[in-house]
Amino acid sequence: MAAALQTLGGGIGITLHWIAFTPTIEQQATEEQKKKWLKLAQDVAIVGAYAQTEMGHGTFVRGLETTATYDPSTQEFVINSPTLTSTKWWPGGLGKTANHATVMAQLYTRGKCYGPHNFMVQIRSLENHQPCPGVTLGDIGPKMESNGNDNGFARFDHVRIPRENMLMKFARVEADGTYVQPPSSKLAYSNMVYLRGTFVMSAAQALASATTIAVRYSCVRRQSEMKPGEPEPQILEYQTQQYKLFPQLAAAYAFWFASWFMTQQHGSITGSMEKGDMSGLAELHALSAGLKSYTTAVTARGIDVCRMACGGHGYSHASGLPALFGGAAALCTAEGENTVMMLQTARYLVKCFAQSQAGKRLTGTVAYLSAVQPSPVAGNRNMSDLGTLVAAFQHRAARMVRHAAMQMQGEMQKGKAREDAWNSCSVLLIKAAEAHVHSFVVRNFAETVQTVEVDESVRAVLTSLCQLYSLYGITEHAGDFLKDGYLTGRDIDAASSHLSAMLARVRPDAVALVDAFDLHDKILRSVLGRYDGRVYEHLYEWAKKSPLNKSEVHESYYKYLQPFLKSNRAKL
Ligand SMILES: CCCCCCCCCCC/C=C/C(=O)SCCNC(=O)CCNC(=O)[C@H](O)C(C)(C)COP(=O)(O)OP(=O)(O)OC[C@H]1O[C@@H](n2cnc3c(N)ncnc32)[C@H](O)[C@@H]1OP(=O)(O)O
Ligand SMILES: Cc1cc2nc3c(=O)[nH]c(=O)nc-3n(C[C@H](O)[C@H](O)[C@H](O)COP(=O)(O)OP(=O)(O)OC[C@H]3O[C@@H](n4cnc5c(N)ncnc54)[C@H](O)[C@@H]3O)c2cc1C
């Protein structure tokens, strides 16, 4: 799916049909509803959009204004957009491509509102693609990237749909209008949890693409003299270039492994939920929200680092990097804005911390919160040992979660309402949640490399990469590790010198490490990142195809420049 997203350059009109509309049917429809719609969707006999966000509300789903009011006399729901701000806004494919949409709307039955639920709504005729009666549709206009996708708007004027069009796997409305509660009110959000998980893979793939481009190009590009009179070296020989690129390369691997974990965790927890066990839902939500936020943010920054590492050519669309950046920027906002998602993870961590304080033994990805000792014992640590590095990340995260939670408690003890205390500690909370996710990614990376069985040398190079990733994280966030004396200045110095050693160690394997991502030129779509390395010939060919080069003298010359020059010359 991630590859598909990227191949399509951030999506076309049908992307959301595959990544959101069809999975929503899979996850939220009853077996009977699946029989009706799933095959149609899978065979693309209908094309769907996922219509949740409105002009006025994206983040705050409970604030959505579109209504679905049940009319028992006809056994129909009436879908309505009561205000301008209730206009559905942003859904991919909604503008021009889709003829169906799953519409998130406030469910009203027997005069009571039961919150947001999903409804299947036909929006265009299957005969002539005209909007259905009462439906107004359009495209929202050009965006930073993803312009192949018709992100759209939709308004509903009392559009009637059969009762059976409410996706009723979890919550139900009976024919007489009785509302039947789902096992958890958050199950209506399950498709978002799934999509956030897939964004982790998309982030990994985007960062893998950017590093493939930048590392390959850095072997083709030669610049300056390392020593006077010597041939110009490949720019990848410069330590600063390695310091820019290798942490991004390592992060791409780390995120790839994190996405494997996420996929496996999603499968196992949703499997348990199918059997009625909802106990894993909170952790699944916290992990997917935090990982989505962390990996997409690091990826967007990392792609820009890769762009700058390619000098001027990186700024050209020929490099493929601007498009990758635009795609990653979308991932930071879509499917839950990153700050908001990280705060969801923080919310879970604060709860877990309180449980741990009350003597509960924590399990899963938060188990370390109760295992880590608050008072550190300083000492000369072996900063090249992966176990030491993982423990340092866990200590940092546990300390920051404790600090944020205690700070909040302190504010409440001073009389602040919980919500106000939350808001005034939210920067601390975000940082703590980021540290938690970072620590998870490091641990998962370390555990994954230990399972490599193919080849001793592959395990060795991945271990170096994992060390590099961890050491880079420690040196970048040194203050967090030093704050309570868990690491000393000497440890940080040792981490820096091991990091330098790792840059040199990874250098000979750098090209193999990016080739291993196996990203075909057709997927990369980058002149700089070509597998055959023939960058300059193709850069020239690419430029020749610029629309401005279609004619030798551009029409703007006759229209503007010629008369302008003529009048200037006349003045002389
Ligand atoms: C390079 C690659 C190229 C890619 C190109 C780009 C492709 C782009 C594709 C884009 C596709 C995008 C699609 C979309 O964007 S669809 C719309 C997505 N919208 C969102 O994600 C909305 C985000 N908002 C929310 O999810 C919720 O409103 C929010 C979680 C923020 C708050 O929800 P709510 O107000 O109901 O909840 P509370 O804060 O009050 O919390 C109540 C408890 O419920 C828990 N909770 C919340 N959400 C979930 C969930 N999903 N699952 C389980 N539990 C959940 C929450 O933690 C609270 O728990 P506690 O009370 O126990 O603390
Ligand atoms: C490329 C793209 C594709 C999309 N595709 C779809 C789609 O297919 N279907 C669909 O339904 N939607 C889609 N969306 C919409 C997307 O899901 C929302 O834009 C996203 O969830 C963010 O919501 P918002 O726009 O309301 O941001 P806002 O919530 O308005 O965010 C603005 C700022 O407010 C802050 N903020 C908001 N709430 C809080 C809070 N509680 N605490 C702290 N800070 C807060 C945010 O951190 C952010 O800094 C898409 C968006 C994009 C960019």
PDB file of C-alpha atoms in Angstrom, residues 188-444:
ATOM      1  CA  ALA A 188     -16.375   3.859  15.002  1.00  0.00           C
ATOM      2  CA  TYR A 189     -12.772   5.148  14.808  1.00  0.00           C
ATOM      3  CA  SER A 190     -11.179   1.766  14.081  1.00  0.00           C
ATOM      4  CA  ASN A 191     -10.492   2.585  10.447  1.00  0.00           C
ATOM      5  CA  MET A 192      -8.422   5.601  11.555  1.00  0.00           C
ATOM      6  CA  VAL A 193      -6.304   3.368  13.770  1.00  0.00           C
ATOM      7  CA  TYR A 194      -5.717   1.070  10.817  1.00  0.00           C
ATOM      8  CA  LEU A 195      -4.790   3.918   8.454  1.00  0.00           C
ATOM      9  CA  ARG A 196      -2.408   5.486  10.974  1.00  0.00           C
ATOM     10  CA  GLY A 197      -0.619   2.151  11.134  1.00  0.00           C
ATOM     11  CA  THR A 198      -0.248   2.123   7.351  1.00  0.00           C
ATOM     12  CA  PHE A 199       1.182   5.660   7.455  1.00  0.00           C
ATOM     13  CA  VAL A 200       4.157   4.285   9.410  1.00  0.00           C
ATOM     14  CA  MET A 201       4.967   2.093   6.414  1.00  0.00           C
ATOM     15  CA  SER A 202       4.405   5.029   4.046  1.00  0.00           C
ATOM     16  CA  ALA A 203       6.820   7.129   6.104  1.00  0.00           C
ATOM     17  CA  ALA A 204       9.424   4.355   6.036  1.00  0.00           C
ATOM     18  CA  GLN A 205       9.063   4.017   2.296  1.00  0.00           C
ATOM     19  CA  ALA A 206       9.264   7.776   1.708  1.00  0.00           C
ATOM     20  CA  LEU A 207      12.414   8.080   3.823  1.00  0.00           C
ATOM     21  CA  ALA A 208      13.903   4.996   2.164  1.00  0.00           C
ATOM     22  CA  SER A 209      13.269   6.638  -1.222  1.00  0.00           C
ATOM     23  CA  ALA A 210      14.854   9.924  -0.194  1.00  0.00           C
ATOM     24  CA  THR A 211      17.935   8.228   1.226  1.00  0.00           C
ATOM     25  CA  THR A 212      18.253   6.019  -1.855  1.00  0.00           C
ATOM     26  CA  ILE A 213      18.274   9.125  -4.026  1.00  0.00           C
ATOM     27  CA  ALA A 214      20.681  11.078  -1.831  1.00  0.00           C
ATOM     28  CA  VAL A 215      23.125   8.235  -1.130  1.00  0.00           C
ATOM     29  CA  ARG A 216      23.337   7.153  -4.778  1.00  0.00           C
ATOM     30  CA  TYR A 217      23.735  10.737  -5.933  1.00  0.00           C
ATOM     31  CA  SER A 218      26.403  11.357  -3.284  1.00  0.00           C
ATOM     32  CA  CYS A 219      28.460   8.608  -4.908  1.00  0.00           C
ATOM     33  CA  VAL A 220      28.080  10.122  -8.375  1.00  0.00           C
ATOM     34  CA  ARG A 221      28.653  13.706  -7.327  1.00  0.00           C
ATOM     35  CA  ARG A 222      32.242  14.839  -6.860  1.00  0.00           C
ATOM     36  CA  GLN A 223      33.011  18.238  -5.420  1.00  0.00           C
ATOM     37  CA  SER A 224      35.980  20.184  -4.010  1.00  0.00           C
ATOM     38  CA  GLU A 225      39.317  18.775  -2.933  1.00  0.00           C
ATOM     39  CA  MET A 226      39.795  16.821   0.262  1.00  0.00           C
ATOM     40  CA  LYS A 227      43.549  17.300  -0.090  1.00  0.00           C
ATOM     41  CA  PRO A 228      45.191  19.860  -2.393  1.00  0.00           C
ATOM     42  CA  GLY A 229      45.846  18.497  -5.861  1.00  0.00           C
ATOM     43  CA  GLU A 230      43.970  15.237  -5.314  1.00  0.00           C
ATOM     44  CA  PRO A 231      40.975  14.295  -7.500  1.00  0.00           C
ATOM     45  CA  GLU A 232      37.646  15.569  -6.278  1.00  0.00           C
ATOM     46  CA  PRO A 233      36.142  12.975  -3.939  1.00  0.00           C
ATOM     47  CA  GLN A 234      32.633  11.558  -4.022  1.00  0.00           C
ATOM     48  CA  ILE A 235      30.731  13.863  -1.704  1.00  0.00           C
ATOM     49  CA  LEU A 236      29.746  10.836   0.395  1.00  0.00           C
ATOM     50  CA  GLU A 237      33.354  10.765   1.643  1.00  0.00           C
ATOM     51  CA  TYR A 238      32.753  13.956   3.624  1.00  0.00           C
ATOM     52  CA  GLN A 239      31.916  13.129   7.220  1.00  0.00           C
ATOM     53  CA  THR A 240      29.354  15.925   7.334  1.00  0.00           C
ATOM     54  CA  GLN A 241      27.558  14.361   4.351  1.00  0.00           C
ATOM     55  CA  GLN A 242      27.544  10.999   6.132  1.00  0.00           C
ATOM     56  CA  TYR A 243      26.241  12.720   9.261  1.00  0.00           C
ATOM     57  CA  LYS A 244      23.376  14.177   7.237  1.00  0.00           C
ATOM     58  CA  LEU A 245      22.452  11.010   5.380  1.00  0.00           C
ATOM     59  CA  PHE A 246      23.235   7.963   7.499  1.00  0.00           C
ATOM     60  CA  PRO A 247      20.931   8.843  10.409  1.00  0.00           C
ATOM     61  CA  GLN A 248      18.116   9.205   7.844  1.00  0.00           C
ATOM     62  CA  LEU A 249      19.073   5.873   6.292  1.00  0.00           C
ATOM     63  CA  ALA A 250      19.084   4.253   9.727  1.00  0.00           C
ATOM     64  CA  ALA A 251      15.729   5.846  10.552  1.00  0.00           C
ATOM     65  CA  ALA A 252      14.244   4.431   7.340  1.00  0.00           C
ATOM     66  CA  TYR A 253      15.242   0.927   8.495  1.00  0.00           C
ATOM     67  CA  ALA A 254      14.022   1.619  12.022  1.00  0.00           C
ATOM     68  CA  PHE A 255      10.630   2.794  10.735  1.00  0.00           C
ATOM     69  CA  TRP A 256      10.347  -0.150   8.405  1.00  0.00           C
ATOM     70  CA  PHE A 257      10.820  -2.509  11.351  1.00  0.00           C
ATOM     71  CA  ALA A 258       8.423  -0.453  13.480  1.00  0.00           C
ATOM     72  CA  SER A 259       5.813  -0.762  10.749  1.00  0.00           C
ATOM     73  CA  TRP A 260       6.198  -4.544  10.758  1.00  0.00           C
ATOM     74  CA  PHE A 261       5.568  -4.528  14.489  1.00  0.00           C
ATOM     75  CA  MET A 262       2.581  -2.223  14.008  1.00  0.00           C
ATOM     76  CA  THR A 263       1.044  -4.473  11.346  1.00  0.00           C
ATOM     77  CA  GLN A 264       1.515  -7.552  13.495  1.00  0.00           C
ATOM     78  CA  GLN A 265       0.122  -5.788  16.572  1.00  0.00           C
ATOM     79  CA  HIS A 266      -2.874  -4.503  14.622  1.00  0.00           C
ATOM     80  CA  GLY A 267      -3.632  -8.004  13.356  1.00  0.00           C
ATOM     81  CA  SER A 268      -3.366  -9.610  16.752  1.00  0.00           C
ATOM     82  CA  ILE A 269      -5.347  -6.975  18.688  1.00  0.00           C
ATOM     83  CA  THR A 270      -8.113  -6.678  16.092  1.00  0.00           C
ATOM     84  CA  GLY A 271      -8.246 -10.498  16.116  1.00  0.00           C
ATOM     85  CA  SER A 272      -8.888 -10.397  19.881  1.00  0.00           C
ATOM     86  CA  MET A 273     -11.426  -7.608  19.427  1.00  0.00           C
ATOM     87  CA  GLU A 274     -13.340  -9.783  16.943  1.00  0.00           C
ATOM     88  CA  LYS A 275     -13.699 -12.243  19.833  1.00  0.00           C
ATOM     89  CA  GLY A 276     -15.013  -9.499  22.116  1.00  0.00           C
ATOM     90  CA  ASP A 277     -11.785  -8.716  23.975  1.00  0.00           C
ATOM     91  CA  MET A 278     -11.374  -4.914  23.851  1.00  0.00           C
ATOM     92  CA  SER A 279      -8.473  -4.786  26.315  1.00  0.00           C
ATOM     93  CA  GLY A 280      -5.828  -4.064  23.666  1.00  0.00           C
ATOM     94  CA  LEU A 281      -7.691  -1.186  21.970  1.00  0.00           C
ATOM     95  CA  ALA A 282      -6.231   1.628  24.093  1.00  0.00           C
ATOM     96  CA  GLU A 283      -2.640   0.494  23.567  1.00  0.00           C
ATOM     97  CA  LEU A 284      -3.206  -0.054  19.856  1.00  0.00           C
ATOM     98  CA  HIS A 285      -4.619   3.454  19.530  1.00  0.00           C
ATOM     99  CA  ALA A 286      -1.798   5.027  21.562  1.00  0.00           C
ATOM    100  CA  LEU A 287       0.917   3.174  19.663  1.00  0.00           C
ATOM    101  CA  SER A 288      -0.500   3.820  16.188  1.00  0.00           C
ATOM    102  CA  ALA A 289      -1.161   7.509  16.946  1.00  0.00           C
ATOM    103  CA  GLY A 290       2.327   8.037  18.418  1.00  0.00           C
ATOM    104  CA  LEU A 291       4.167   6.099  15.731  1.00  0.00           C
ATOM    105  CA  LYS A 292       2.242   7.853  12.964  1.00  0.00           C
ATOM    106  CA  SER A 293       3.112  11.211  14.451  1.00  0.00           C
ATOM    107  CA  TYR A 294       6.772  10.464  15.173  1.00  0.00           C
ATOM    108  CA  THR A 295       7.680   8.634  11.964  1.00  0.00           C
ATOM    109  CA  THR A 296       5.967  11.072   9.607  1.00  0.00           C
ATOM    110  CA  ALA A 297       7.521  14.105  11.335  1.00  0.00           C
ATOM    111  CA  VAL A 298      11.044  12.633  11.280  1.00  0.00           C
ATOM    112  CA  THR A 299      10.494  11.559   7.675  1.00  0.00           C
ATOM    113  CA  ALA A 300       9.428  15.003   6.488  1.00  0.00           C
ATOM    114  CA  ARG A 301      12.466  16.587   8.163  1.00  0.00           C
ATOM    115  CA  GLY A 302      14.723  13.794   6.920  1.00  0.00           C
ATOM    116  CA  ILE A 303      13.608  14.214   3.311  1.00  0.00           C
ATOM    117  CA  ASP A 304      14.492  17.885   3.502  1.00  0.00           C
ATOM    118  CA  VAL A 305      17.906  16.970   4.901  1.00  0.00           C
ATOM    119  CA  CYS A 306      18.348  14.670   1.883  1.00  0.00           C
ATOM    120  CA  ARG A 307      17.266  17.488  -0.441  1.00  0.00           C
ATOM    121  CA  MET A 308      19.859  19.860   1.008  1.00  0.00           C
ATOM    122  CA  ALA A 309      22.468  17.111   0.854  1.00  0.00           C
ATOM    123  CA  CYS A 310      21.921  17.039  -2.917  1.00  0.00           C
ATOM    124  CA  GLY A 311      22.784  20.727  -3.264  1.00  0.00           C
ATOM    125  CA  GLY A 312      21.120  22.681  -6.079  1.00  0.00           C
ATOM    126  CA  HIS A 313      19.963  19.617  -7.991  1.00  0.00           C
ATOM    127  CA  GLY A 314      18.018  18.510  -4.908  1.00  0.00           C
ATOM    128  CA  TYR A 315      15.783  21.553  -5.292  1.00  0.00           C
ATOM    129  CA  SER A 316      14.800  20.527  -8.830  1.00  0.00           C
ATOM    130  CA  HIS A 317      11.784  18.300  -9.381  1.00  0.00           C
ATOM    131  CA  ALA A 318      14.228  16.129 -11.333  1.00  0.00           C
ATOM    132  CA  SER A 319      15.520  14.900  -7.985  1.00  0.00           C
ATOM    133  CA  GLY A 320      12.095  13.588  -6.945  1.00  0.00           C
ATOM    134  CA  LEU A 321      12.723  15.043  -3.490  1.00  0.00           C
ATOM    135  CA  PRO A 322      10.261  17.971  -3.538  1.00  0.00           C
ATOM    136  CA  ALA A 323       7.421  15.557  -4.371  1.00  0.00           C
ATOM    137  CA  LEU A 324       8.518  13.205  -1.613  1.00  0.00           C
ATOM    138  CA  PHE A 325       8.600  16.092   0.839  1.00  0.00           C
ATOM    139  CA  GLY A 326       5.133  17.214  -0.198  1.00  0.00           C
ATOM    140  CA  GLY A 327       3.825  13.682   0.300  1.00  0.00           C
ATOM    141  CA  ALA A 328       5.432  13.364   3.721  1.00  0.00           C
ATOM    142  CA  ALA A 329       4.061  16.769   4.719  1.00  0.00           C
ATOM    143  CA  ALA A 330       0.584  15.446   3.911  1.00  0.00           C
ATOM    144  CA  LEU A 331       1.223  12.422   6.111  1.00  0.00           C
ATOM    145  CA  CYS A 332       2.001  14.766   9.033  1.00  0.00           C
ATOM    146  CA  THR A 333      -1.440  16.376   8.839  1.00  0.00           C
ATOM    147  CA  ALA A 334      -3.777  13.772   7.377  1.00  0.00           C
ATOM    148  CA  GLU A 335      -5.280  10.995   9.464  1.00  0.00           C
ATOM    149  CA  GLY A 336      -4.911  12.955  12.677  1.00  0.00           C
ATOM    150  CA  GLU A 337      -2.706  16.046  12.944  1.00  0.00           C
ATOM    151  CA  ASN A 338       0.636  15.057  14.458  1.00  0.00           C
ATOM    152  CA  THR A 339       0.514  17.147  17.642  1.00  0.00           C
ATOM    153  CA  VAL A 340      -2.993  15.956  18.378  1.00  0.00           C
ATOM    154  CA  MET A 341      -1.975  12.345  17.796  1.00  0.00           C
ATOM    155  CA  MET A 342       1.065  12.646  20.067  1.00  0.00           C
ATOM    156  CA  LEU A 343      -1.193  14.078  22.764  1.00  0.00           C
ATOM    157  CA  GLN A 344      -3.359  10.951  22.479  1.00  0.00           C
ATOM    158  CA  THR A 345      -0.257   8.868  23.181  1.00  0.00           C
ATOM    159  CA  ALA A 346       0.587  11.168  26.105  1.00  0.00           C
ATOM    160  CA  ARG A 347      -2.923  10.677  27.483  1.00  0.00           C
ATOM    161  CA  TYR A 348      -2.385   6.929  27.515  1.00  0.00           C
ATOM    162  CA  LEU A 349       1.072   7.273  29.096  1.00  0.00           C
ATOM    163  CA  VAL A 350      -0.217   9.487  31.914  1.00  0.00           C
ATOM    164  CA  LYS A 351      -2.883   6.892  32.660  1.00  0.00           C
ATOM    165  CA  CYS A 352      -0.332   4.083  32.608  1.00  0.00           C
ATOM    166  CA  PHE A 353       1.977   6.051  34.875  1.00  0.00           C
ATOM    167  CA  ALA A 354      -0.855   6.523  37.398  1.00  0.00           C
ATOM    168  CA  GLN A 355      -1.614   2.798  37.259  1.00  0.00           C
ATOM    169  CA  SER A 356       2.029   1.999  37.813  1.00  0.00           C
ATOM    170  CA  GLN A 357       2.134   4.393  40.806  1.00  0.00           C
ATOM    171  CA  ALA A 358      -0.856   2.530  42.187  1.00  0.00           C
ATOM    172  CA  GLY A 359       1.125  -0.699  42.048  1.00  0.00           C
ATOM    173  CA  LYS A 360      -0.141  -2.178  38.792  1.00  0.00           C
ATOM    174  CA  ARG A 361       2.463  -4.007  36.745  1.00  0.00           C
ATOM    175  CA  LEU A 362       2.386  -2.599  33.233  1.00  0.00           C
ATOM    176  CA  THR A 363       2.734  -4.789  30.170  1.00  0.00           C
ATOM    177  CA  GLY A 364       3.276  -4.394  26.422  1.00  0.00           C
ATOM    178  CA  THR A 365       5.027  -1.342  25.021  1.00  0.00           C
ATOM    179  CA  VAL A 366       4.752   0.524  28.344  1.00  0.00           C
ATOM    180  CA  ALA A 367       6.098  -2.246  30.605  1.00  0.00           C
ATOM    181  CA  TYR A 368       9.378  -0.358  31.050  1.00  0.00           C
ATOM    182  CA  LEU A 369       7.573   2.535  32.766  1.00  0.00           C
ATOM    183  CA  SER A 370       7.229   0.481  35.932  1.00  0.00           C
ATOM    184  CA  ALA A 371      10.552  -1.309  35.537  1.00  0.00           C
ATOM    185  CA  VAL A 372      12.819   1.746  35.210  1.00  0.00           C
ATOM    186  CA  GLN A 373      14.234   3.080  38.496  1.00  0.00           C
ATOM    187  CA  PRO A 374      13.601   6.809  39.108  1.00  0.00           C
ATOM    188  CA  SER A 375      17.005   7.448  40.723  1.00  0.00           C
ATOM    189  CA  PRO A 376      19.748   6.683  38.280  1.00  0.00           C
ATOM    190  CA  VAL A 377      23.131   5.311  39.143  1.00  0.00           C
ATOM    191  CA  ALA A 378      25.691   7.158  37.080  1.00  0.00           C
ATOM    192  CA  GLY A 379      28.726   5.347  35.849  1.00  0.00           C
ATOM    193  CA  ASN A 380      30.910   4.958  32.843  1.00  0.00           C
ATOM    194  CA  ARG A 381      28.585   3.203  30.499  1.00  0.00           C
ATOM    195  CA  ASN A 382      29.612   1.207  27.479  1.00  0.00           C
ATOM    196  CA  MET A 383      28.084   3.452  24.857  1.00  0.00           C
ATOM    197  CA  SER A 384      28.668   1.000  22.027  1.00  0.00           C
ATOM    198  CA  ASP A 385      26.562  -1.681  23.681  1.00  0.00           C
ATOM    199  CA  LEU A 386      23.043  -1.878  22.255  1.00  0.00           C
ATOM    200  CA  GLY A 387      21.556  -3.000  25.571  1.00  0.00           C
ATOM    201  CA  THR A 388      23.024   0.096  27.246  1.00  0.00           C
ATOM    202  CA  LEU A 389      21.619   2.346  24.529  1.00  0.00           C
ATOM    203  CA  VAL A 390      18.126   0.821  24.750  1.00  0.00           C
ATOM    204  CA  ALA A 391      18.166   1.170  28.547  1.00  0.00           C
ATOM    205  CA  ALA A 392      19.212   4.825  28.225  1.00  0.00           C
ATOM    206  CA  PHE A 393      16.269   5.574  25.913  1.00  0.00           C
ATOM    207  CA  GLN A 394      13.871   3.825  28.263  1.00  0.00           C
ATOM    208  CA  HIS A 395      15.222   5.723  31.222  1.00  0.00           C
ATOM    209  CA  ARG A 396      14.883   9.037  29.387  1.00  0.00           C
ATOM    210  CA  ALA A 397      11.277   8.272  28.351  1.00  0.00           C
ATOM    211  CA  ALA A 398      10.266   7.045  31.821  1.00  0.00           C
ATOM    212  CA  ARG A 399      11.786  10.144  33.429  1.00  0.00           C
ATOM    213  CA  MET A 400      10.032  12.483  31.016  1.00  0.00           C
ATOM    214  CA  VAL A 401       6.657  10.751  31.387  1.00  0.00           C
ATOM    215  CA  ARG A 402       7.024  10.875  35.181  1.00  0.00           C
ATOM    216  CA  HIS A 403       8.060  14.542  35.063  1.00  0.00           C
ATOM    217  CA  ALA A 404       5.121  15.559  32.828  1.00  0.00           C
ATOM    218  CA  ALA A 405       2.615  13.552  34.889  1.00  0.00           C
ATOM    219  CA  MET A 406       3.938  14.936  38.222  1.00  0.00           C
ATOM    220  CA  GLN A 407       3.909  18.455  36.840  1.00  0.00           C
ATOM    221  CA  MET A 408       0.287  17.971  35.897  1.00  0.00           C
ATOM    222  CA  GLN A 409      -0.533  16.544  39.312  1.00  0.00           C
ATOM    223  CA  GLY A 410       1.190  19.560  40.900  1.00  0.00           C
ATOM    224  CA  GLU A 411      -0.920  21.980  38.833  1.00  0.00           C
ATOM    225  CA  MET A 412      -4.081  20.165  39.895  1.00  0.00           C
ATOM    226  CA  GLN A 413      -3.024  20.215  43.525  1.00  0.00           C
ATOM    227  CA  LYS A 414      -2.678  23.983  43.178  1.00  0.00           C
ATOM    228  CA  GLY A 415      -6.354  24.028  42.190  1.00  0.00           C
ATOM    229  CA  LYS A 416      -6.262  23.877  38.431  1.00  0.00           C
ATOM    230  CA  ALA A 417      -8.954  21.839  36.676  1.00  0.00           C
ATOM    231  CA  ARG A 418      -7.596  18.671  35.064  1.00  0.00           C
ATOM    232  CA  GLU A 419      -8.205  20.053  31.551  1.00  0.00           C
ATOM    233  CA  ASP A 420      -6.338  23.294  32.349  1.00  0.00           C
ATOM    234  CA  ALA A 421      -3.481  21.399  33.948  1.00  0.00           C
ATOM    235  CA  TRP A 422      -3.353  19.229  30.824  1.00  0.00           C
ATOM    236  CA  ASN A 423      -3.151  22.250  28.555  1.00  0.00           C
ATOM    237  CA  SER A 424      -0.467  24.004  30.590  1.00  0.00           C
ATOM    238  CA  CYS A 425       1.649  20.821  30.593  1.00  0.00           C
ATOM    239  CA  SER A 426       0.992  19.837  26.997  1.00  0.00           C
ATOM    240  CA  VAL A 427       4.442  20.799  25.677  1.00  0.00           C
ATOM    241  CA  LEU A 428       6.021  18.582  28.338  1.00  0.00           C
ATOM    242  CA  LEU A 429       3.493  15.865  27.538  1.00  0.00           C
ATOM    243  CA  ILE A 430       4.296  15.955  23.829  1.00  0.00           C
ATOM    244  CA  LYS A 431       8.016  15.705  24.527  1.00  0.00           C
ATOM    245  CA  ALA A 432       7.457  12.814  26.906  1.00  0.00           C
ATOM    246  CA  ALA A 433       5.313  10.968  24.376  1.00  0.00           C
ATOM    247  CA  GLU A 434       7.925  11.543  21.661  1.00  0.00           C
ATOM    248  CA  ALA A 435      10.594  10.143  23.959  1.00  0.00           C
ATOM    249  CA  HIS A 436       8.385   7.095  24.571  1.00  0.00           C
ATOM    250  CA  VAL A 437       7.891   6.456  20.843  1.00  0.00           C
ATOM    251  CA  HIS A 438      11.586   7.068  20.142  1.00  0.00           C
ATOM    252  CA  SER A 439      12.475   4.567  22.830  1.00  0.00           C
ATOM    253  CA  PHE A 440      10.053   2.033  21.331  1.00  0.00           C
ATOM    254  CA  VAL A 441      11.581   2.479  17.859  1.00  0.00           C
ATOM    255  CA  VAL A 442      15.113   1.994  19.228  1.00  0.00           C
ATOM    256  CA  ARG A 443      14.161  -1.120  21.211  1.00  0.00           C
ATOM    257  CA  ASN A 444      12.246  -2.621  18.323  1.00  0.00           C
TER     258      ASN A 444
END
